Tab-separated table of C-alpha atoms in Angstrom:
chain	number	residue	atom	x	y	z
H	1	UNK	CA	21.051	41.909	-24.081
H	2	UNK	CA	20.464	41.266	-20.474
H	3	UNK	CA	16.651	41.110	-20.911
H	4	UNK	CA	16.576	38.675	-23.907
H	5	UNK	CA	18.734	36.547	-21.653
H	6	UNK	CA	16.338	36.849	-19.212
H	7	UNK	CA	13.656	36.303	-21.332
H	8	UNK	CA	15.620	33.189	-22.961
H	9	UNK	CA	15.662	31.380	-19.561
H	10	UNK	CA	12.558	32.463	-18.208
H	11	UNK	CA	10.527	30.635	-21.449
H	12	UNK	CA	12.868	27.490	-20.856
H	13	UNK	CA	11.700	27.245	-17.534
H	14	UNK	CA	8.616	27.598	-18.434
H	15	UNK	CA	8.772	24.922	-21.087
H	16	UNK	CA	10.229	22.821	-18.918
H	17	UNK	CA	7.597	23.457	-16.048
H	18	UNK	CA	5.056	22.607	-18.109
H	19	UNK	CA	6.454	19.880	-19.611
H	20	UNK	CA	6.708	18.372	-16.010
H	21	UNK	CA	3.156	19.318	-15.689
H	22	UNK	CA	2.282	17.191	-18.922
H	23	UNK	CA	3.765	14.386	-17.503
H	24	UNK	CA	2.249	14.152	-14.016
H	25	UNK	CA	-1.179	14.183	-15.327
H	26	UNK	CA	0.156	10.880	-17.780
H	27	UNK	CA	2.072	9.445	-14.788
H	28	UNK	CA	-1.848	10.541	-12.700
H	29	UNK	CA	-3.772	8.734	-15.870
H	30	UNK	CA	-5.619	12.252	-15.405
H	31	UNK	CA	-7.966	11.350	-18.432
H	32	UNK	CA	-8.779	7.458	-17.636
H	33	UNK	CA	-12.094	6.662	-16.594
H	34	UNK	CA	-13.296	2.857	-16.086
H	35	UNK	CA	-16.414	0.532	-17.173
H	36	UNK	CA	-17.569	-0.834	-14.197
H	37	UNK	CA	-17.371	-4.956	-13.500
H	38	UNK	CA	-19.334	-6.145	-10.657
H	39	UNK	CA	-19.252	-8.315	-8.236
H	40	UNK	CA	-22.637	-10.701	-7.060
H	41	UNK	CA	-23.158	-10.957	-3.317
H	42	UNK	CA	-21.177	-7.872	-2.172
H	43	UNK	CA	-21.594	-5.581	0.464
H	44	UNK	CA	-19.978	-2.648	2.387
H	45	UNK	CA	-18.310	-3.733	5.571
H	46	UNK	CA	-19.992	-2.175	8.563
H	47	UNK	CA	-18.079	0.548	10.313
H	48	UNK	CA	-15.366	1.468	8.309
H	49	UNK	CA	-15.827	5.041	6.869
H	50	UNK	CA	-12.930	6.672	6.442
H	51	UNK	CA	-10.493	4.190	4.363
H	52	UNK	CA	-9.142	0.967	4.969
H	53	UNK	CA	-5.443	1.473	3.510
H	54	UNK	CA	-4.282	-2.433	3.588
H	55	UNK	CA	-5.452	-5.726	4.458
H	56	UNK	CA	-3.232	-8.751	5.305
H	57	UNK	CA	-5.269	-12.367	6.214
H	58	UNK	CA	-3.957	-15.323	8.030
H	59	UNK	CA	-3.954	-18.827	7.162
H	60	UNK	CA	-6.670	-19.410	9.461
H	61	UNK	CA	-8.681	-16.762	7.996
H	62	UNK	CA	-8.604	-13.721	10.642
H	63	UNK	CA	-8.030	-10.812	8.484
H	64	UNK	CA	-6.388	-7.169	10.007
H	65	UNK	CA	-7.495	-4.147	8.145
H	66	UNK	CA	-5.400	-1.437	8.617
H	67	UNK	CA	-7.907	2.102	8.830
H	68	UNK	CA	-8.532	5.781	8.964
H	69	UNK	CA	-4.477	6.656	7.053
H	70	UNK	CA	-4.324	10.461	6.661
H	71	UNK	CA	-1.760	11.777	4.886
H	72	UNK	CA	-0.604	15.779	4.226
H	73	UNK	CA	-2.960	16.927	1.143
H	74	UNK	CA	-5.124	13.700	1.013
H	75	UNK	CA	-9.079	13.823	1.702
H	76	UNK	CA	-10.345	12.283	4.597
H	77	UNK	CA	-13.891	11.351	6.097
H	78	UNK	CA	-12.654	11.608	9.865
H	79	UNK	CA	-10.395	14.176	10.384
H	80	UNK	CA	-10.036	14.013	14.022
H	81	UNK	CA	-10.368	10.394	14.483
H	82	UNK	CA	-6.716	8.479	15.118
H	83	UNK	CA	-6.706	5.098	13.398
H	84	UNK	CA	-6.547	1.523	13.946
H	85	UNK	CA	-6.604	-2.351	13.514
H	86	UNK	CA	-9.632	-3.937	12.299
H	87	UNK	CA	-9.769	-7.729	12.470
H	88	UNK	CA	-12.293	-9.794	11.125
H	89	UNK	CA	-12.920	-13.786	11.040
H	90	UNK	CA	-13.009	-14.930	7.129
H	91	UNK	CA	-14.036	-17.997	8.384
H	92	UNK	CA	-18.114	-17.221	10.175
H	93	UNK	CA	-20.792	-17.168	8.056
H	94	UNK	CA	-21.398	-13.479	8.410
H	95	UNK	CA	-18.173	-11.646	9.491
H	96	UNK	CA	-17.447	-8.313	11.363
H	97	UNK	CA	-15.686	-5.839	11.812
H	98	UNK	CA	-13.597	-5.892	15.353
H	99	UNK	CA	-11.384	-3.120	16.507
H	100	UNK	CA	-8.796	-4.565	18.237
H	101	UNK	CA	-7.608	-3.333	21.565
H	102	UNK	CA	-3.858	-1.687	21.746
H	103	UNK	CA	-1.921	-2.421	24.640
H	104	UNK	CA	-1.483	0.766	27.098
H	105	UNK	CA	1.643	3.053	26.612
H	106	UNK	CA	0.847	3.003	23.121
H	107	UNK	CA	0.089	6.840	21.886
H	108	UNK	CA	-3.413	5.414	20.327
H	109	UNK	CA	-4.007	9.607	19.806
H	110	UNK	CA	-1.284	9.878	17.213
H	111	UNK	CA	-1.933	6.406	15.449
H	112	UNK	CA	-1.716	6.786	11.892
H	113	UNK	CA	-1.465	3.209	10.300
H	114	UNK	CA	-0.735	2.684	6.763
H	115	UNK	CA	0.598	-0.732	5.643
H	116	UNK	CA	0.839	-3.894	7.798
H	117	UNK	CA	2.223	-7.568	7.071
H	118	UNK	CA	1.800	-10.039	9.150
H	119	UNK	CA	4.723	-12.825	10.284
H	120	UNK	CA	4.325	-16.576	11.995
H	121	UNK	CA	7.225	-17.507	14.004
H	122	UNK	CA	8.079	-21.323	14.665
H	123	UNK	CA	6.048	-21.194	18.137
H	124	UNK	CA	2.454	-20.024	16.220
H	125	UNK	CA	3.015	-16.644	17.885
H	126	UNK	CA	1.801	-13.907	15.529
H	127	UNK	CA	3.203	-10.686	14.789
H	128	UNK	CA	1.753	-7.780	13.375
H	129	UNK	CA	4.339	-4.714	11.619
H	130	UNK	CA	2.438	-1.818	10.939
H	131	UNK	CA	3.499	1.667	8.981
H	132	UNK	CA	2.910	3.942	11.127
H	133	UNK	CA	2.651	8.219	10.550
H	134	UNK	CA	2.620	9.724	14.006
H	135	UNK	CA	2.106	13.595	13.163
H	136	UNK	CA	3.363	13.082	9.760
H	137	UNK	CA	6.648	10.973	10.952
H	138	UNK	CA	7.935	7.704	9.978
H	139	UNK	CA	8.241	4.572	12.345
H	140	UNK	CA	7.409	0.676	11.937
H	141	UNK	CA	5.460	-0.558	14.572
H	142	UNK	CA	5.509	-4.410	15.799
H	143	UNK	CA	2.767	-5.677	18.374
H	144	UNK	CA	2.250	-9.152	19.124
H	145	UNK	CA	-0.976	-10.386	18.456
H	146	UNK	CA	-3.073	-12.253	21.096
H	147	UNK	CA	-6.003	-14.163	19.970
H	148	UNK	CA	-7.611	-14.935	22.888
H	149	UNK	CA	-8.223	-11.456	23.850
H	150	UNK	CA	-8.630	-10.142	20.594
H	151	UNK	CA	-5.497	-7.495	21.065
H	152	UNK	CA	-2.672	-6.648	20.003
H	153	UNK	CA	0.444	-5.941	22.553
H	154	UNK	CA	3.000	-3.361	21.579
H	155	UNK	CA	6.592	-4.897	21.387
H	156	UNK	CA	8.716	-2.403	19.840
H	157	UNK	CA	8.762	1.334	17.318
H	158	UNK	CA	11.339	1.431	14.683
H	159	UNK	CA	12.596	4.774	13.477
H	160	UNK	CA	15.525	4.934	10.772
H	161	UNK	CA	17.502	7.116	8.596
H	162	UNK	CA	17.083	4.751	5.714
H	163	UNK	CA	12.854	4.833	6.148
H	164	UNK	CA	12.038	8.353	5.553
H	165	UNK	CA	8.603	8.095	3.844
H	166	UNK	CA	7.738	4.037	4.601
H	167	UNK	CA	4.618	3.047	2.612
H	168	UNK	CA	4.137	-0.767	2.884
H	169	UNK	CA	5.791	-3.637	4.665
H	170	UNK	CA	6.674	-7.538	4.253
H	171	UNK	CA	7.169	-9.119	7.213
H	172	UNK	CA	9.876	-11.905	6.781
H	173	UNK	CA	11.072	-12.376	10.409
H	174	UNK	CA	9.861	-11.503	14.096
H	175	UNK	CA	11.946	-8.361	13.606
H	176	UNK	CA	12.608	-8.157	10.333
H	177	UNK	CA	11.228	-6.524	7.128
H	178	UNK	CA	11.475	-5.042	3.436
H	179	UNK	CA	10.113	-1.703	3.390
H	180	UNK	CA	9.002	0.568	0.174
H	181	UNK	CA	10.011	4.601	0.772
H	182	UNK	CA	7.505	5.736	-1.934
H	183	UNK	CA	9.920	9.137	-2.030
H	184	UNK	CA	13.822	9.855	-1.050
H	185	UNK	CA	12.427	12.788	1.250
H	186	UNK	CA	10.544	13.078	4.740
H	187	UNK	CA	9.300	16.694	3.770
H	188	UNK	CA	6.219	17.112	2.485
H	189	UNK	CA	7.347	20.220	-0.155
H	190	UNK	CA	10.178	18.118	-1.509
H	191	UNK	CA	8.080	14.950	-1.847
H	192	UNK	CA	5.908	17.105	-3.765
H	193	UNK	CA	9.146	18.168	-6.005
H	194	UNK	CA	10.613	14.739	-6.350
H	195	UNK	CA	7.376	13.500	-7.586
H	196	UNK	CA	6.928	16.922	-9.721
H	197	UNK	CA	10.397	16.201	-11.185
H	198	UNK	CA	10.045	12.397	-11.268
H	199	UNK	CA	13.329	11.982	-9.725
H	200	UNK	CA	13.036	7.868	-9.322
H	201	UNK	CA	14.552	8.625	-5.881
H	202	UNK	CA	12.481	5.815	-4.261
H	203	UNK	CA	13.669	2.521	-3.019
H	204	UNK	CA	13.447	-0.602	-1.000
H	205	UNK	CA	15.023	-1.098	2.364
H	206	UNK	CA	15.870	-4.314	4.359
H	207	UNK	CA	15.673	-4.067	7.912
H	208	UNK	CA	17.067	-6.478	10.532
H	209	UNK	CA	18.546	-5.787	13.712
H	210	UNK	CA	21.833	-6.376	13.132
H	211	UNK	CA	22.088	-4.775	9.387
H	212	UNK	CA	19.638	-2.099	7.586
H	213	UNK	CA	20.289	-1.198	4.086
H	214	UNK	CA	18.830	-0.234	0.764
H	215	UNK	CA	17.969	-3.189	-1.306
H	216	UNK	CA	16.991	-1.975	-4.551
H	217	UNK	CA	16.182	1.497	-5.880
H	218	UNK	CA	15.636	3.966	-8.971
H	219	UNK	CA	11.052	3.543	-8.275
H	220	UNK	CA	8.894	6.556	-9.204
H	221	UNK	CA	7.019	6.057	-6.267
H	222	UNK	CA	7.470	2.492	-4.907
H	223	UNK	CA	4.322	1.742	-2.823
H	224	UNK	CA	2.780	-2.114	-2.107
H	225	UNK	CA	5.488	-4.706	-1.064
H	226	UNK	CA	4.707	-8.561	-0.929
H	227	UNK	CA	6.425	-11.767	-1.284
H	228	UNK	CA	5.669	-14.741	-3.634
H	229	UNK	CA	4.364	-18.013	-1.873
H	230	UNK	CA	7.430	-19.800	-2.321
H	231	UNK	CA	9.515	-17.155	-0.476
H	232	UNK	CA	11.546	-16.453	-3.275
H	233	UNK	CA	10.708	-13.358	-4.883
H	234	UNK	CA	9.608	-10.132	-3.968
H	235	UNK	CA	6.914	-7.782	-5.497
H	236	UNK	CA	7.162	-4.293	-5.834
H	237	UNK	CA	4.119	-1.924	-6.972
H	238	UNK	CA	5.307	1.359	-8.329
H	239	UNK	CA	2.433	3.636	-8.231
H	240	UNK	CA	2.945	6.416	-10.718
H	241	UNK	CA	5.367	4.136	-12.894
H	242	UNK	CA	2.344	2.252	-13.319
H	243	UNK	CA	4.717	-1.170	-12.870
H	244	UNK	CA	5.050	-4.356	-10.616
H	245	UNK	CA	8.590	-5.202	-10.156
H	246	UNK	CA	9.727	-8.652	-9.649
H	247	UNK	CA	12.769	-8.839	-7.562
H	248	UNK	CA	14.665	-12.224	-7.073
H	249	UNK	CA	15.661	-12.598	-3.085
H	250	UNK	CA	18.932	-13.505	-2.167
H	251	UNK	CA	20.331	-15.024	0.811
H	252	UNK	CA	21.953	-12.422	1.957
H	253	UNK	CA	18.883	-10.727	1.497
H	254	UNK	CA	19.653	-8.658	-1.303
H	255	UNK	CA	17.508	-8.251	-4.296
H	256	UNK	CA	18.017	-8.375	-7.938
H	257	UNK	CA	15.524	-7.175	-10.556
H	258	UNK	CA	14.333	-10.202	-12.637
H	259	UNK	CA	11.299	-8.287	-14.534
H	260	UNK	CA	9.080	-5.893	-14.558
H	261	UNK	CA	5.038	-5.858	-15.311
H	262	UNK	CA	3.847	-2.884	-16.596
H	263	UNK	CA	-0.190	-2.054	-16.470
H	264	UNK	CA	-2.602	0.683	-17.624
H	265	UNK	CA	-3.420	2.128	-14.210
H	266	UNK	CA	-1.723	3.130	-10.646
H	267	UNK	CA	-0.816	0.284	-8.491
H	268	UNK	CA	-0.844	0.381	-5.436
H	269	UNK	CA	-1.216	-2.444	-2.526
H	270	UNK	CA	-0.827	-6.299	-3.686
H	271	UNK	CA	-1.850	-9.356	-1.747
H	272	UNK	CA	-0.949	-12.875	-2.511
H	273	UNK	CA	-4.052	-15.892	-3.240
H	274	UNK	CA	-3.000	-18.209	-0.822
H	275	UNK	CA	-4.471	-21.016	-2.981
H	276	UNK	CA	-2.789	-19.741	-6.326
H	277	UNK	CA	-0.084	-17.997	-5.551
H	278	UNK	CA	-1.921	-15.335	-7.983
H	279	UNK	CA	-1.232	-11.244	-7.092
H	280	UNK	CA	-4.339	-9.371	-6.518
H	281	UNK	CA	-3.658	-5.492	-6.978
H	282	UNK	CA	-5.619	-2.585	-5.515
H	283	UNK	CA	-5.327	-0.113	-8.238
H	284	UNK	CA	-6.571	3.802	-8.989
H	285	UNK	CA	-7.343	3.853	-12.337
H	286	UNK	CA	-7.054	7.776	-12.304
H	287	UNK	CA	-4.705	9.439	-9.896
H	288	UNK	CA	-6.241	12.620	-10.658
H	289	UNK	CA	-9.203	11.969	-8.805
H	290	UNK	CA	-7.746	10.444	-6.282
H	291	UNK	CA	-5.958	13.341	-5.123
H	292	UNK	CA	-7.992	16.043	-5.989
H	293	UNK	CA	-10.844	14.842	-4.487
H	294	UNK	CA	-14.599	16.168	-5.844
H	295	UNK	CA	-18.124	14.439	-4.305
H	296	UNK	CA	-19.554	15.104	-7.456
H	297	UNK	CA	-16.658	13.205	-9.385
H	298	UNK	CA	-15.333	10.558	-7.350
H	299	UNK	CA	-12.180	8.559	-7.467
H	300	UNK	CA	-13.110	4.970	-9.217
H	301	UNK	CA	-12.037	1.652	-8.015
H	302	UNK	CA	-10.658	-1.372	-9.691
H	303	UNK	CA	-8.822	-4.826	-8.379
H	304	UNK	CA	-6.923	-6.808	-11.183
H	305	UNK	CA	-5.630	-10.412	-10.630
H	306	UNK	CA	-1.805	-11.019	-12.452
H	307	UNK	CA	-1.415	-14.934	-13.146
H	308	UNK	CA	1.714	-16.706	-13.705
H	309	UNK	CA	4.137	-13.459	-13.358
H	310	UNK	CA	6.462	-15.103	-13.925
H	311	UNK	CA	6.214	-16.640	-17.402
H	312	UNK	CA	6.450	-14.271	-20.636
H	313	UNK	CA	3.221	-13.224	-20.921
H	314	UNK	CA	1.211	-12.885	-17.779
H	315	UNK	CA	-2.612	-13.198	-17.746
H	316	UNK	CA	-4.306	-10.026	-16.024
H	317	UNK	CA	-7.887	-9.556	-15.506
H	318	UNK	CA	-9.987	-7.233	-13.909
H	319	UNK	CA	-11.658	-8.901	-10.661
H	320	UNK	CA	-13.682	-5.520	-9.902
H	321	UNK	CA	-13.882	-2.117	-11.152
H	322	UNK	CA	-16.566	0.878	-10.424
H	323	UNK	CA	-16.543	4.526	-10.783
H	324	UNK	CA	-16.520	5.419	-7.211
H	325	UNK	CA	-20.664	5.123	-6.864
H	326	UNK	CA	-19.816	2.749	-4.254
H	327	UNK	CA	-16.293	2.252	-3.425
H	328	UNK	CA	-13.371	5.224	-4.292
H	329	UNK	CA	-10.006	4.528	-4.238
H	330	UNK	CA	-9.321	0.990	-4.187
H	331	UNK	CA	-6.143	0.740	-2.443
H	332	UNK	CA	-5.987	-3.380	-1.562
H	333	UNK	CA	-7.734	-6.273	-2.264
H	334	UNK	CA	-7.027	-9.579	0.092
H	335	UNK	CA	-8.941	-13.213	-0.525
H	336	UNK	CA	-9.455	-15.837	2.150
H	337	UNK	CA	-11.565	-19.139	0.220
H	338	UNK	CA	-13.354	-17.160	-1.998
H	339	UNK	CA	-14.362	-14.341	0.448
H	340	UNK	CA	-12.958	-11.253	-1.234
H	341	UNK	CA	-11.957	-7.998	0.886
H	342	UNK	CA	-11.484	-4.573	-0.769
H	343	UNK	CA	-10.268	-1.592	0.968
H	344	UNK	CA	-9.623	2.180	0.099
H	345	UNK	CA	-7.455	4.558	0.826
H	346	UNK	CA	-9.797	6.853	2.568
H	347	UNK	CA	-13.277	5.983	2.107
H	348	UNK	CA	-15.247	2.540	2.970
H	349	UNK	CA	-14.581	-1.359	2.322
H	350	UNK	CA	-16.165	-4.013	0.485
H	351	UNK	CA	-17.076	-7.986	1.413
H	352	UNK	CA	-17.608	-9.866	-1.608
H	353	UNK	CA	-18.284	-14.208	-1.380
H	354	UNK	CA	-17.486	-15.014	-5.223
């Protein structure tokens, strides 16, 4: 009797285990593959090998690229090589790629940047919050960012209970911030679980200096973060839920779920046309790929732009899609007056003029 009991709860866990497994490869769109739409005058930006995670542009057109994430389990091109902050001027006929200079004191060794936002305060000065993954850790990262000698100086490092596993950052104040935790967990095992079990343990966190507290919650895997032109609303991009969230702000800086988008491929950084007030969304069409990473089959690439979110039926076209010949793992996609930037998670970037 005490076999067949055994027995009984050893094939239920197997069900369920593969169950599970059945779902992550739907939730991965393990069997998607994508038709490629090009782009005229496009090129691969000069020096950046090894990703370009997220791009965020100013109104005057310098644009900060955020490069070389690495991430437990994730391919990457550089190993060894810490990362940095890329800037490049939208606005010259024929821009390139900068590295900007970090202030000293700043452990450049252990730099690990993931997503940035940028913020203007009354006085022009220019802040720049980066996600940053020293040895695998969590902190938020705010230089100062100074023009003239194309640097950036470190002002402060933010560590918090409430941002275990930070992903991407708005800026809406000199010291303040919505934050995506793309899982409840810090440790790399039980991330892997919670997204194994799909738990919807991920959230969104405010974070001022005088308060710090979760904002909304129940995501797969809550990744890009933006705000809508108006200041209004907040965007959420939940990767494996394959979803953008639209999140009504209040004054008090809560947020309350208005609607949610839901798409045919993994979503992951979005970026606001300044001149529309259109989303454009990095997406991985398969996750598979992405994270299982074979030369011989690489991850594919596509941008979509969302129109009118708002209303009841949304317009969404692909901008750019390709099946990782020349760019894998489209992770952003930024545009400054009709100059187009796409970056990856871990392998080159693109500069289109459309």
């Amino acid at each position: 009797m005490g076999r067949l009991v055994a027995l009984s709860l050893l094939g239920i866990a197997l069900a369920l285990l593969g169950e599970r497994l059945l779902a992550l490869r739907n939730r991965l769109k393990a069997s998607r593959e994508v038709e490629s739409v090009d782009l005229p005058n496009c090129h691969l930006i000069k020096g950046i090998e090894a990703g370009a995670d997220d791009i965020d542009i100013l109104p005057n057109g310098l644009a900060f690229l955020s490069v070389g994430l690495k991430c437990p389990g994730l391919h990457s091109f550089s190993p060894d090589k810490p990362g940095g902050i890329l800037m490049m001027d939208l606005k010259k006929e024929n821009p390139r790629a900068l590295e900007l200079r970090i202030s000293r004191g700043f452990n450049l060794a252990s730099f690990n940047p993931h997503g940035i936002s940028t913020f203007i305060d009354n006085d022009d000065t220019v802040y720049l919050f980066v996600v940053n993954h020293p040895e695998f850790k969590n902190t938020v990262e705010i230089f100062k960012f100074e023009e003239e000698e194309n640097s950036l100086l470190h002002l402060k490092t933010i560590k918090h209970e409430l941002l275990p596993s930070v992903n991407d950052i708005i800026a809406v104040g000199p010291a303040h911030f919505y934050a995506t935790n793309d899982h409840y967990f810090s440790d790399p095992f039980l991330k892997y679980l919670e997204t194994y079990l799909n738990l919807h343990w991920a959230n969104v966190v405010y974070y001022s200096p005088n308060e710090v507290k979760v904002v909304a919650e129940g995501f797969d895997t809550a990744n890009g973060i933006n705000i809508s032109p108006d200041k209004k609303y907040i965007y959420v991009a939940d990767i494996l839920a394959h979803e953008i969230h639209v999140l009504e702000k209040h004054p008090n800086m809560n947020l309350t779920q208005l609607k949610v988008l839901k798409l045919d491929t993994l979503v992951d950084n979005l970026s606001i046309d300044p001149s529309s007030g259109d989303i454009l969304v990095g997406c991985h069409p398969n996750g598979q790929k992405l994270f299982i990473y074979d030369p011989n089959n690489p991850p594919s690439s596509e941008v979509l732009r969302i129109q009118n979110i708002l209303s009841e039926k949304p317009t969404v076209t692909t901008v750019y899609a390709n099946n990782g010949s020349v760019l894998q793992g489209s992770s952003v996609a930024s545009v400054y007056d009709r100059k187009l930037l796409i970056g990856t998670l871990y392998h080159r970037a693109l500069y289109c003029e459309l």
